[in-house]
């Protein structure tokens, strides 16, 4: 600035930071992919940053270097959260605060890189040869690009930082810098028009716009804490300089158009503007003040000539300044945001991108993982609803069969001896699954998972409870006036709400567990029987006999009973086939869900969202439409048609089964075949036990899955509670330290009442009068209080003081003023018996001098 009439911005500087280490750590903890998969990308991002922070010289190659790194930061904003774990430290370029500022914020890094990009544009403009037209055009273009980068910072980058911007990048500072760049660009166009010899009217309009831009920049600079007073003086001087230049060129135009009176008026205004600008001469460099002084000299010379000509020759009236027409403005500049800054993603391409290839392309964004989990949860919930409807239909079948004593009544008649095939298959299935042992093992696993989840949950609640009691104790200790922060109940409202939700989950799960255990206890003996050998089961089932004790041969059944048995058996077989088909459909539906790999589609959707919203990080909420569309495409038919078709087929079959069972019972009663009731009841118990076993196994597996799914939720809850409690404790420790320091400092400052009570204190007349002066300003109700007692001076005991040396004055000695002699007897210290405390207080109230000629604070002072 010392040798130039324009301002050039300095670079912001930083320390070396390993961005790759932070990315590695984040990928390791948040992604399912290994960081080594992205080793080339990790090396590339470190190299880009190293090159970008090394740009400290105004060279065109630095532009691409900064743009390439900035584009990658924008691209990474969609892959990683804003606080991915790298602390970026930067030093301010402007202002009086030169300390470093560190933030764990990608947008903060991007803001600093773009600031340096604006700086390099500014410095390239300052280094252009502005003595030729091409150099002025290049300088103006660079200044406009610099202003455009500042505009991008103001509109897009700083608002998305989600943190406080540094002092030299707040809104006022950036606005000031943008207007400053535009003013210097407009100044280049003004200078070019002067060199090209354009008309005075056009030059005046260009100069007027330069003056306006400098004025706007100066106004923003005054509001900023980072713009130095030297720069503000520079912009103010420039504002007045170009206001004077605009009026001077307008005066030249008036001379050309023979408006001699207006010429004089504009020249006078130009001199006034130049004088205003020269008031800043002591604060600006010699180049700026020299240009302004040269303009003033030129204007004054023309003013003398114009006044002389008008007074002698033209005799035209000189209008006042208020009647002069306002000069029009000719703006030649605007903030130009480079496309590499406004749309950096489009400049990245794997093939031939201007700014290189996008890094971490194969890294699945964290939002995609969350979206995949949400989609899987909704898909599973949809399947659960479908299968739940089918299970309800199956439960109706079993309830009806149980009420009809089927298939036990039919099996007892068909096979009066031995084991029915269905019982044999049920027993074989239970034995293969290790029946009762499996159930006990699953329930034990559920208990273990439940205890672990409950312990983790209790740890989180204990942390909240401990923090609440600590806060209450501190609030009670220091009082609400000093302990001014949110109480724990309010501060932990969100966590407490989640804790109540988890407690509700535990309560409902405990109720479900009790139901499962009760069902197992009720059916344990039957399941144990089915888990045994066929001989054990045969011993459990009694054989059917006639009343005479003989078996019922099938050929002895009546034709009506035979027909009823055949029809009933056929319907039961149809019912079994319906159940088997339903299980097959359910399994197919589950296999369909397992094969539903949503990740490729999610990645394509994420890529589309990243292209449309490059600066906006992906969130699961952006995939809502995708979820609905995909679920409707894959599962809508199953959701709407499967339960309905199954219900219709089942209702028809159950109706026919009930009718056939009625026919069977009638035929059985007619043939007097009422034997085998005990066998029928045993077979029904075994069938019910098998169905109970299947139901308990399903419920137990669901319970185990529930507690496994609950484990990460309670772990996250516990961690958040512990972090919250630790944060609150750190905050409380800081507050306690502040309160303790405040109390310690306040104890060092003695109050007036404490000072007055100190031994040997002598109240001055001013101090005695202070209470009376203060009372004049008190409200009436305060004046009605008891009057404040005057401070009573206390003389220290003589025994506590060392004996006075010769020639040393002590409080017991009288005061001598100019030539007044005091008897020697008065110099002797009176004893406390001679002058008691009551007499001294009376002397204070009456304003009398002590009888030993010592001056009393309530008395008068005599001279001579």
Short mmCIF file of N, CA and C in Angstrom, two decimals, residues 649-775:
data_model
loop_
_atom_site.label_atom_id
_atom_site.label_comp_id
_atom_site.label_asym_id
_atom_site.label_seq_id
_atom_site.Cartn_x
_atom_site.Cartn_y
_atom_site.Cartn_z
N UNK A 649 -60.27 -68.14 1.00
CA UNK A 649 -60.14 -69.60 0.88
C UNK A 649 -60.32 -70.28 2.23
N UNK A 650 -59.78 -69.69 3.29
CA UNK A 650 -59.87 -70.31 4.61
C UNK A 650 -61.30 -70.29 5.13
N UNK A 651 -62.00 -69.19 4.98
CA UNK A 651 -63.37 -69.11 5.47
C UNK A 651 -64.25 -70.17 4.81
N UNK A 652 -64.06 -70.36 3.52
CA UNK A 652 -64.85 -71.37 2.82
C UNK A 652 -64.52 -72.77 3.33
N UNK A 653 -63.23 -73.04 3.53
CA UNK A 653 -62.83 -74.37 3.98
C UNK A 653 -63.26 -74.63 5.42
N UNK A 654 -63.17 -73.68 6.29
CA UNK A 654 -63.59 -73.87 7.68
C UNK A 654 -65.09 -74.06 7.79
N UNK A 655 -65.84 -73.39 6.95
CA UNK A 655 -67.29 -73.58 6.95
C UNK A 655 -67.64 -75.01 6.57
N UNK A 656 -66.99 -75.52 5.54
CA UNK A 656 -67.23 -76.90 5.12
C UNK A 656 -66.75 -77.89 6.18
N UNK A 657 -65.65 -77.55 6.85
CA UNK A 657 -65.13 -78.43 7.90
C UNK A 657 -66.11 -78.52 9.07
N UNK A 658 -66.68 -77.44 9.46
CA UNK A 658 -67.65 -77.45 10.57
C UNK A 658 -68.86 -78.29 10.22
N UNK A 659 -69.31 -78.16 9.00
CA UNK A 659 -70.47 -78.95 8.56
C UNK A 659 -70.12 -80.44 8.52
N UNK A 660 -68.94 -80.75 7.98
CA UNK A 660 -68.53 -82.16 7.91
C UNK A 660 -68.33 -82.74 9.30
N UNK A 661 -67.84 -81.98 10.24
CA UNK A 661 -67.65 -82.48 11.61
C UNK A 661 -68.99 -82.76 12.27
N UNK A 662 -69.97 -81.94 12.00
CA UNK A 662 -71.31 -82.19 12.53
C UNK A 662 -71.85 -83.51 12.00
N UNK A 663 -71.66 -83.74 10.69
CA UNK A 663 -72.11 -84.99 10.09
C UNK A 663 -71.37 -86.18 10.71
N UNK A 664 -70.04 -85.99 10.92
CA UNK A 664 -69.24 -87.04 11.52
C UNK A 664 -69.72 -87.37 12.92
N UNK A 665 -69.99 -86.40 13.73
CA UNK A 665 -70.45 -86.65 15.10
C UNK A 665 -71.81 -87.34 15.10
N UNK A 666 -72.69 -86.94 14.18
CA UNK A 666 -74.01 -87.59 14.11
C UNK A 666 -73.87 -89.06 13.72
N UNK A 667 -73.05 -89.32 12.70
CA UNK A 667 -72.86 -90.71 12.27
C UNK A 667 -72.21 -91.54 13.36
N UNK A 668 -71.29 -90.94 14.07
CA UNK A 668 -70.62 -91.67 15.14
C UNK A 668 -71.57 -92.02 16.27
N UNK A 669 -72.44 -91.09 16.61
CA UNK A 669 -73.42 -91.35 17.66
C UNK A 669 -74.43 -92.40 17.21
N UNK A 670 -74.79 -92.40 15.92
CA UNK A 670 -75.77 -93.35 15.39
C UNK A 670 -75.22 -94.77 15.44
N UNK A 671 -73.90 -94.89 15.14
CA UNK A 671 -73.28 -96.21 15.13
C UNK A 671 -72.87 -96.65 16.52
N UNK A 672 -73.20 -95.84 17.51
CA UNK A 672 -72.89 -96.17 18.90
C UNK A 672 -71.38 -96.38 19.10
N UNK A 673 -70.59 -95.62 18.35
CA UNK A 673 -69.15 -95.72 18.45
C UNK A 673 -68.63 -94.58 19.33
N UNK A 674 -68.93 -94.65 20.57
CA UNK A 674 -68.49 -93.60 21.49
C UNK A 674 -67.26 -94.02 22.28
N UNK A 675 -66.62 -95.14 21.82
CA UNK A 675 -65.43 -95.57 22.54
C UNK A 675 -64.23 -94.71 22.16
N UNK A 676 -63.17 -94.78 22.90
CA UNK A 676 -61.92 -94.09 22.60
C UNK A 676 -61.91 -92.64 22.96
N UNK A 677 -62.74 -92.22 23.90
CA UNK A 677 -62.75 -90.80 24.26
C UNK A 677 -61.43 -90.39 24.93
N UNK A 678 -60.87 -91.29 25.75
CA UNK A 678 -59.60 -90.97 26.40
C UNK A 678 -58.48 -90.84 25.37
N UNK A 679 -58.50 -91.75 24.38
CA UNK A 679 -57.50 -91.66 23.32
C UNK A 679 -57.68 -90.36 22.52
N UNK A 680 -58.90 -90.00 22.25
CA UNK A 680 -59.20 -88.77 21.52
C UNK A 680 -58.68 -87.55 22.27
N UNK A 681 -58.92 -87.53 23.60
CA UNK A 681 -58.46 -86.40 24.41
C UNK A 681 -56.94 -86.34 24.42
N UNK A 682 -56.26 -87.51 24.52
CA UNK A 682 -54.81 -87.53 24.53
C UNK A 682 -54.23 -87.04 23.22
N UNK A 683 -54.83 -87.49 22.12
CA UNK A 683 -54.35 -87.03 20.81
C UNK A 683 -54.54 -85.52 20.66
N UNK A 684 -55.65 -85.01 21.15
CA UNK A 684 -55.88 -83.56 21.06
C UNK A 684 -54.87 -82.80 21.91
N UNK A 685 -54.51 -83.37 23.09
CA UNK A 685 -53.52 -82.69 23.93
C UNK A 685 -52.16 -82.66 23.23
N UNK A 686 -51.83 -83.77 22.58
CA UNK A 686 -50.56 -83.78 21.86
C UNK A 686 -50.56 -82.80 20.69
N UNK A 687 -51.68 -82.70 19.99
CA UNK A 687 -51.78 -81.73 18.88
C UNK A 687 -51.68 -80.30 19.40
N UNK A 688 -52.36 -80.04 20.50
CA UNK A 688 -52.28 -78.69 21.09
C UNK A 688 -50.86 -78.41 21.59
N UNK A 689 -50.22 -79.43 22.16
CA UNK A 689 -48.85 -79.24 22.62
C UNK A 689 -47.91 -78.92 21.48
N UNK A 690 -48.10 -79.58 20.34
CA UNK A 690 -47.26 -79.29 19.17
C UNK A 690 -47.46 -77.85 18.70
N UNK A 691 -48.73 -77.45 18.59
CA UNK A 691 -49.00 -76.06 18.17
C UNK A 691 -48.46 -75.06 19.18
N UNK A 692 -48.55 -75.38 20.47
CA UNK A 692 -47.98 -74.48 21.49
C UNK A 692 -46.47 -74.41 21.35
N UNK A 693 -45.84 -75.56 21.07
CA UNK A 693 -44.38 -75.57 20.87
C UNK A 693 -43.99 -74.65 19.71
N UNK A 694 -44.69 -74.75 18.59
CA UNK A 694 -44.38 -73.89 17.45
C UNK A 694 -44.57 -72.42 17.81
N UNK A 695 -45.62 -72.13 18.54
CA UNK A 695 -45.89 -70.73 18.92
C UNK A 695 -44.83 -70.21 19.88
N UNK A 696 -44.42 -71.04 20.85
CA UNK A 696 -43.42 -70.60 21.83
C UNK A 696 -42.07 -70.39 21.14
N UNK A 697 -41.71 -71.30 20.23
CA UNK A 697 -40.45 -71.14 19.50
C UNK A 697 -40.46 -69.84 18.71
N UNK A 698 -41.55 -69.53 18.04
CA UNK A 698 -41.63 -68.28 17.26
C UNK A 698 -41.52 -67.06 18.17
N UNK A 699 -42.26 -67.10 19.29
CA UNK A 699 -42.23 -65.96 20.20
C UNK A 699 -40.85 -65.79 20.84
N UNK A 700 -40.20 -66.90 21.18
CA UNK A 700 -38.88 -66.82 21.78
C UNK A 700 -37.86 -66.25 20.80
N UNK A 701 -37.93 -66.68 19.55
CA UNK A 701 -37.01 -66.14 18.55
C UNK A 701 -37.24 -64.65 18.35
N UNK A 702 -38.50 -64.23 18.36
CA UNK A 702 -38.80 -62.81 18.25
C UNK A 702 -38.28 -62.04 19.45
N UNK A 703 -38.40 -62.63 20.64
CA UNK A 703 -37.89 -61.97 21.83
C UNK A 703 -36.37 -61.82 21.79
N UNK A 704 -35.68 -62.86 21.33
CA UNK A 704 -34.22 -62.77 21.22
C UNK A 704 -33.82 -61.70 20.21
N UNK A 705 -34.52 -61.65 19.09
CA UNK A 705 -34.23 -60.62 18.08
C UNK A 705 -34.52 -59.24 18.65
N UNK A 706 -35.59 -59.12 19.44
CA UNK A 706 -35.92 -57.82 20.03
C UNK A 706 -34.78 -57.31 20.91
N UNK A 707 -34.28 -58.17 21.80
CA UNK A 707 -33.23 -57.73 22.71
C UNK A 707 -31.92 -57.48 21.98
N UNK A 708 -31.64 -58.25 20.92
CA UNK A 708 -30.45 -57.97 20.12
C UNK A 708 -30.56 -56.63 19.43
N UNK A 709 -31.74 -56.31 18.91
CA UNK A 709 -31.95 -55.01 18.27
C UNK A 709 -31.95 -53.88 19.28
N UNK A 710 -32.36 -54.19 20.52
CA UNK A 710 -32.42 -53.15 21.55
C UNK A 710 -31.04 -52.79 22.07
N UNK A 711 -30.08 -53.72 21.96
CA UNK A 711 -28.74 -53.50 22.53
C UNK A 711 -28.07 -52.25 21.99
N UNK A 712 -28.01 -52.01 20.66
CA UNK A 712 -27.36 -50.77 20.20
C UNK A 712 -28.12 -49.52 20.62
N UNK A 713 -29.42 -49.62 20.77
CA UNK A 713 -30.20 -48.45 21.19
C UNK A 713 -29.85 -48.05 22.63
N UNK A 714 -29.81 -49.04 23.52
CA UNK A 714 -29.50 -48.69 24.91
C UNK A 714 -28.03 -48.31 25.05
N UNK A 715 -27.16 -48.89 24.22
CA UNK A 715 -25.74 -48.50 24.27
C UNK A 715 -25.58 -47.05 23.85
N UNK A 716 -26.25 -46.67 22.77
CA UNK A 716 -26.19 -45.27 22.33
C UNK A 716 -26.79 -44.35 23.39
N UNK A 717 -27.89 -44.79 23.99
CA UNK A 717 -28.51 -43.99 25.05
C UNK A 717 -27.56 -43.82 26.22
N UNK A 718 -26.90 -44.92 26.63
CA UNK A 718 -25.95 -44.84 27.75
C UNK A 718 -24.80 -43.90 27.43
N UNK A 719 -24.26 -44.01 26.20
CA UNK A 719 -23.13 -43.15 25.83
C UNK A 719 -23.54 -41.68 25.81
N UNK A 720 -24.71 -41.40 25.27
CA UNK A 720 -25.17 -40.00 25.23
C UNK A 720 -25.42 -39.47 26.64
N UNK A 721 -25.95 -40.31 27.52
CA UNK A 721 -26.18 -39.86 28.90
C UNK A 721 -24.86 -39.58 29.60
N UNK A 722 -23.88 -40.46 29.41
CA UNK A 722 -22.57 -40.25 30.04
C UNK A 722 -21.91 -39.00 29.49
N UNK A 723 -21.99 -38.81 28.16
CA UNK A 723 -21.40 -37.60 27.57
C UNK A 723 -22.11 -36.35 28.08
N UNK A 724 -23.44 -36.42 28.17
CA UNK A 724 -24.20 -35.29 28.67
C UNK A 724 -23.82 -34.97 30.11
N UNK A 725 -23.73 -36.01 30.94
CA UNK A 725 -23.38 -35.77 32.34
C UNK A 725 -21.96 -35.20 32.46
N UNK A 726 -21.03 -35.71 31.66
CA UNK A 726 -19.67 -35.19 31.73
C UNK A 726 -19.60 -33.75 31.26
N UNK A 727 -20.34 -33.44 30.22
CA UNK A 727 -20.37 -32.06 29.73
C UNK A 727 -20.95 -31.12 30.78
N UNK A 728 -22.01 -31.57 31.44
CA UNK A 728 -22.62 -30.75 32.48
C UNK A 728 -21.66 -30.60 33.68
N UNK A 729 -20.91 -31.65 34.00
CA UNK A 729 -19.97 -31.55 35.11
C UNK A 729 -18.84 -30.57 34.77
N UNK A 730 -18.35 -30.65 33.53
CA UNK A 730 -17.31 -29.70 33.13
C UNK A 730 -17.84 -28.27 33.19
N UNK A 731 -19.06 -28.10 32.73
CA UNK A 731 -19.67 -26.76 32.80
C UNK A 731 -19.84 -26.31 34.24
N UNK A 732 -20.27 -27.25 35.11
CA UNK A 732 -20.44 -26.91 36.52
C UNK A 732 -19.10 -26.56 37.17
N UNK A 733 -18.05 -27.31 36.81
CA UNK A 733 -16.74 -27.01 37.38
C UNK A 733 -16.27 -25.62 36.98
N UNK A 734 -16.51 -25.25 35.71
CA UNK A 734 -16.13 -23.92 35.26
C UNK A 734 -16.94 -22.85 36.00
N UNK A 735 -18.24 -23.10 36.19
CA UNK A 735 -19.07 -22.13 36.90
C UNK A 735 -18.63 -22.00 38.36
N UNK A 736 -18.31 -23.12 39.00
CA UNK A 736 -17.86 -23.06 40.39
C UNK A 736 -16.56 -22.28 40.50
N UNK A 737 -15.67 -22.48 39.53
CA UNK A 737 -14.41 -21.74 39.55
C UNK A 737 -14.67 -20.24 39.41
N UNK A 738 -15.58 -19.88 38.49
CA UNK A 738 -15.91 -18.46 38.32
C UNK A 738 -16.53 -17.88 39.59
N UNK A 739 -17.44 -18.64 40.20
CA UNK A 739 -18.10 -18.13 41.42
C UNK A 739 -17.08 -17.99 42.54
N UNK A 740 -16.19 -18.97 42.66
CA UNK A 740 -15.17 -18.90 43.71
C UNK A 740 -14.24 -17.71 43.51
N UNK A 741 -13.84 -17.49 42.26
CA UNK A 741 -12.98 -16.34 41.96
C UNK A 741 -13.69 -15.03 42.26
N UNK A 742 -14.99 -14.99 41.91
CA UNK A 742 -15.76 -13.76 42.16
C UNK A 742 -15.85 -13.48 43.65
N UNK A 743 -16.11 -14.54 44.43
CA UNK A 743 -16.21 -14.36 45.88
C UNK A 743 -14.86 -13.93 46.46
N UNK A 744 -13.78 -14.54 45.98
CA UNK A 744 -12.45 -14.17 46.48
C UNK A 744 -12.12 -12.73 46.17
N UNK A 745 -12.45 -12.30 44.94
CA UNK A 745 -12.17 -10.91 44.58
C UNK A 745 -13.03 -9.94 45.38
N UNK A 746 -14.29 -10.33 45.61
CA UNK A 746 -15.16 -9.44 46.37
C UNK A 746 -14.69 -9.31 47.82
N UNK A 747 -14.08 -10.36 48.37
CA UNK A 747 -13.58 -10.29 49.75
C UNK A 747 -12.37 -9.38 49.86
N UNK A 748 -11.65 -9.20 48.74
CA UNK A 748 -10.49 -8.31 48.77
C UNK A 748 -10.90 -6.84 48.82
N UNK A 749 -12.11 -6.51 48.33
CA UNK A 749 -12.59 -5.12 48.31
C UNK A 749 -13.42 -4.90 49.56
N UNK A 750 -12.91 -4.11 50.53
CA UNK A 750 -13.63 -3.87 51.78
C UNK A 750 -14.77 -2.91 51.54
N UNK A 751 -15.91 -3.24 52.06
CA UNK A 751 -17.07 -2.35 51.93
C UNK A 751 -16.90 -1.18 52.89
N UNK A 752 -17.67 -0.04 52.71
CA UNK A 752 -17.54 1.12 53.60
C UNK A 752 -17.80 0.78 55.04
N UNK A 753 -18.80 -0.07 55.27
CA UNK A 753 -19.10 -0.39 56.66
C UNK A 753 -17.98 -1.15 57.30
N UNK A 754 -17.34 -2.08 56.50
CA UNK A 754 -16.21 -2.81 57.04
C UNK A 754 -15.05 -1.87 57.32
N UNK A 755 -14.82 -0.92 56.43
CA UNK A 755 -13.70 0.01 56.60
C UNK A 755 -13.90 0.89 57.81
N UNK A 756 -15.14 1.32 58.06
CA UNK A 756 -15.41 2.22 59.18
C UNK A 756 -15.21 1.53 60.51
N UNK A 757 -15.34 0.19 60.51
CA UNK A 757 -15.22 -0.52 61.77
C UNK A 757 -13.78 -0.85 62.11
N UNK A 758 -12.83 -0.54 61.24
CA UNK A 758 -11.44 -0.89 61.52
C UNK A 758 -10.90 0.03 62.62
N UNK A 759 -10.08 -0.50 63.50
CA UNK A 759 -9.50 0.34 64.57
C UNK A 759 -8.66 1.46 63.99
N UNK A 760 -8.78 2.61 64.62
CA UNK A 760 -7.97 3.75 64.21
C UNK A 760 -8.50 4.47 63.01
N UNK A 761 -9.68 4.10 62.52
CA UNK A 761 -10.22 4.78 61.34
C UNK A 761 -10.76 6.12 61.76
N UNK A 762 -10.41 7.17 61.03
CA UNK A 762 -10.90 8.53 61.29
C UNK A 762 -11.75 8.96 60.13
N UNK A 763 -13.05 9.14 60.33
CA UNK A 763 -13.95 9.54 59.24
C UNK A 763 -13.73 10.98 58.90
N UNK A 764 -13.65 11.26 57.62
CA UNK A 764 -13.47 12.64 57.15
C UNK A 764 -14.82 13.32 57.09
N UNK A 765 -14.82 14.65 57.09
CA UNK A 765 -16.11 15.34 56.96
C UNK A 765 -16.84 14.96 55.71
N UNK A 766 -16.10 14.71 54.59
CA UNK A 766 -16.79 14.32 53.35
C UNK A 766 -17.50 12.99 53.53
N UNK A 767 -16.88 12.05 54.24
CA UNK A 767 -17.52 10.76 54.47
C UNK A 767 -18.70 10.90 55.40
N UNK A 768 -18.59 11.83 56.37
CA UNK A 768 -19.73 12.01 57.27
C UNK A 768 -20.90 12.62 56.55
N UNK A 769 -20.64 13.47 55.57
CA UNK A 769 -21.72 14.12 54.85
C UNK A 769 -22.30 13.24 53.75
N UNK A 770 -21.60 12.16 53.36
CA UNK A 770 -22.05 11.36 52.24
C UNK A 770 -23.44 10.77 52.45
N UNK A 771 -23.76 10.22 53.62
CA UNK A 771 -25.11 9.68 53.79
C UNK A 771 -26.18 10.72 53.58
N UNK A 772 -25.93 11.98 54.05
CA UNK A 772 -26.97 13.00 53.90
C UNK A 772 -27.15 13.39 52.44
N UNK A 773 -26.03 13.39 51.66
CA UNK A 773 -26.17 13.73 50.24
C UNK A 773 -26.91 12.62 49.50
N UNK A 774 -26.66 11.40 49.87
CA UNK A 774 -27.30 10.28 49.18
C UNK A 774 -28.78 10.26 49.45
N UNK A 775 -29.19 10.73 50.64
CA UNK A 775 -30.60 10.66 50.99
C UNK A 775 -31.44 11.54 50.08
#
